Amino acid sequence: MRHLLKYELIKIFSRKSVLVVSLLLLLVYGLFIVYDIDYYKDASHKYKPYERVITEQDIAKVELIFREHEDRRLPLVDNGLLQDIWDVPTLQEHYTKQLAEIRDKLRLSAPGSYEYKQHALHEQLLTHKGPPTGQVYYNKPWANIFYIMDQFGVAFMGVMILIGLAPLYSEEYATGMDSLLLSSRYGKGQLISAKCCAAILYAFICSAAFQLFNLGVIALLFGNLDGADTPLYSISRYMDSHSFRSSPYSWTAGQYYVIQFVVHIIGCIAFALAVMFVSSLCKSSFLTLFIAGGILGVPYVLYDVFNIRFAIIEWLTTFSYSQFIRVTRLFTEFETANIFHFPVLYPVATVSCVIAVTGVLVWVTRRVFQRHQVT
């Protein structure tokens, strides 16, 4: 088994296409950074005096500056600081309004109903999270780490998994090596297990390497990774919206990074095994690329690019592999799944669902390859 696993891993990583595509993706990553280079400047020294409770006088000063510079032609870092100060009361008002609405819905719901349990869970999470502190936090390095993972991570990992694993079975069919390998002394069971483990390890290595590479690049550009202990709701890039302001979770940026890291890897492994399943059905690597690429990209394109909001499209997007690899949207809002009349948080429900589906796909892949030998 160990020899087969080593053989499969060497075969995957030694493909010229994997090396060429990885270098091209790193080049695109570099261009992605250069295009928004102003967002990667350290401003911790400018934020330091304002890392306290913001007063009405501070808001008045910001309003005056905005009036004097209506075109906002200030450096991005300065604009970002002013916007963060300006957003402090907005975040507080949003939390107060959100909690009041949930309590109104809870009061109007029938005790014991699914809606009552759902609103009670939401209220519990928001209460535990607590209201915004009214402070300005500097966490721009982490905001950019999350942004790159959301915007570029899915493209990087999707392409790497497709290029590396699309030929996993298709190549054996095309070259006629499948019959030879399955009749070898290792046996079909060990071969299939080796391919499965190789797909998992390949996805894990690529995803972990990209995450750590991204972390290192951001640390190098900013010169620090300040803000790991700041509240998740305060995360935003310069002059950007607070993506997690409606999130019910009381995590810090550092805690969320660990959760994002784990969910991202689970999503990558799940997609890798889905590609392996498609490859076991197709005799052409190109066809595998086309089908698996569609599975990954179509829900994203329909929902995010073409803004199609049909219920089925929203459902497909929520449970799509791209969302698991991006991670962010699983945690920006409070959403639950109705499991036997009990509200289960979407992140828990969706991760459990993808793990169960992946287990089924692995089992079906084994059956498909075994039947291929017989035929």
PDB file of C-alpha atoms in Angstrom, residues 35-42 76-77 140 144 237-238:
ATOM      1  CA  TYR A  35      -3.191  45.513  -8.827  1.00  0.00           C
ATOM      2  CA  ASP A  36      -4.386  46.346  -5.284  1.00  0.00           C
ATOM      3  CA  ILE A  37      -0.983  47.118  -3.784  1.00  0.00           C
ATOM      4  CA  ASP A  38      -2.277  50.162  -1.851  1.00  0.00           C
ATOM      5  CA  TYR A  39      -4.424  47.821   0.252  1.00  0.00           C
ATOM      6  CA  TYR A  40      -1.301  46.073   1.560  1.00  0.00           C
ATOM      7  CA  LYS A  41       0.296  49.021   3.360  1.00  0.00           C
ATOM      8  CA  ASP A  42       0.843  49.003   7.103  1.00  0.00           C
ATOM      9  CA  LEU A  76      -6.304  55.046   0.815  1.00  0.00           C
ATOM     10  CA  VAL A  77      -4.909  54.343   4.283  1.00  0.00           C
ATOM     11  CA  LYS A 140      -5.961  44.893   7.865  1.00  0.00           C
ATOM     12  CA  ASN A 144      -6.585  40.805   3.247  1.00  0.00           C
ATOM     13  CA  ARG A 237     -10.061  46.168   4.216  1.00  0.00           C
ATOM     14  CA  TYR A 238      -9.375  49.872   3.749  1.00  0.00           C
TER      15      TYR A 238
END
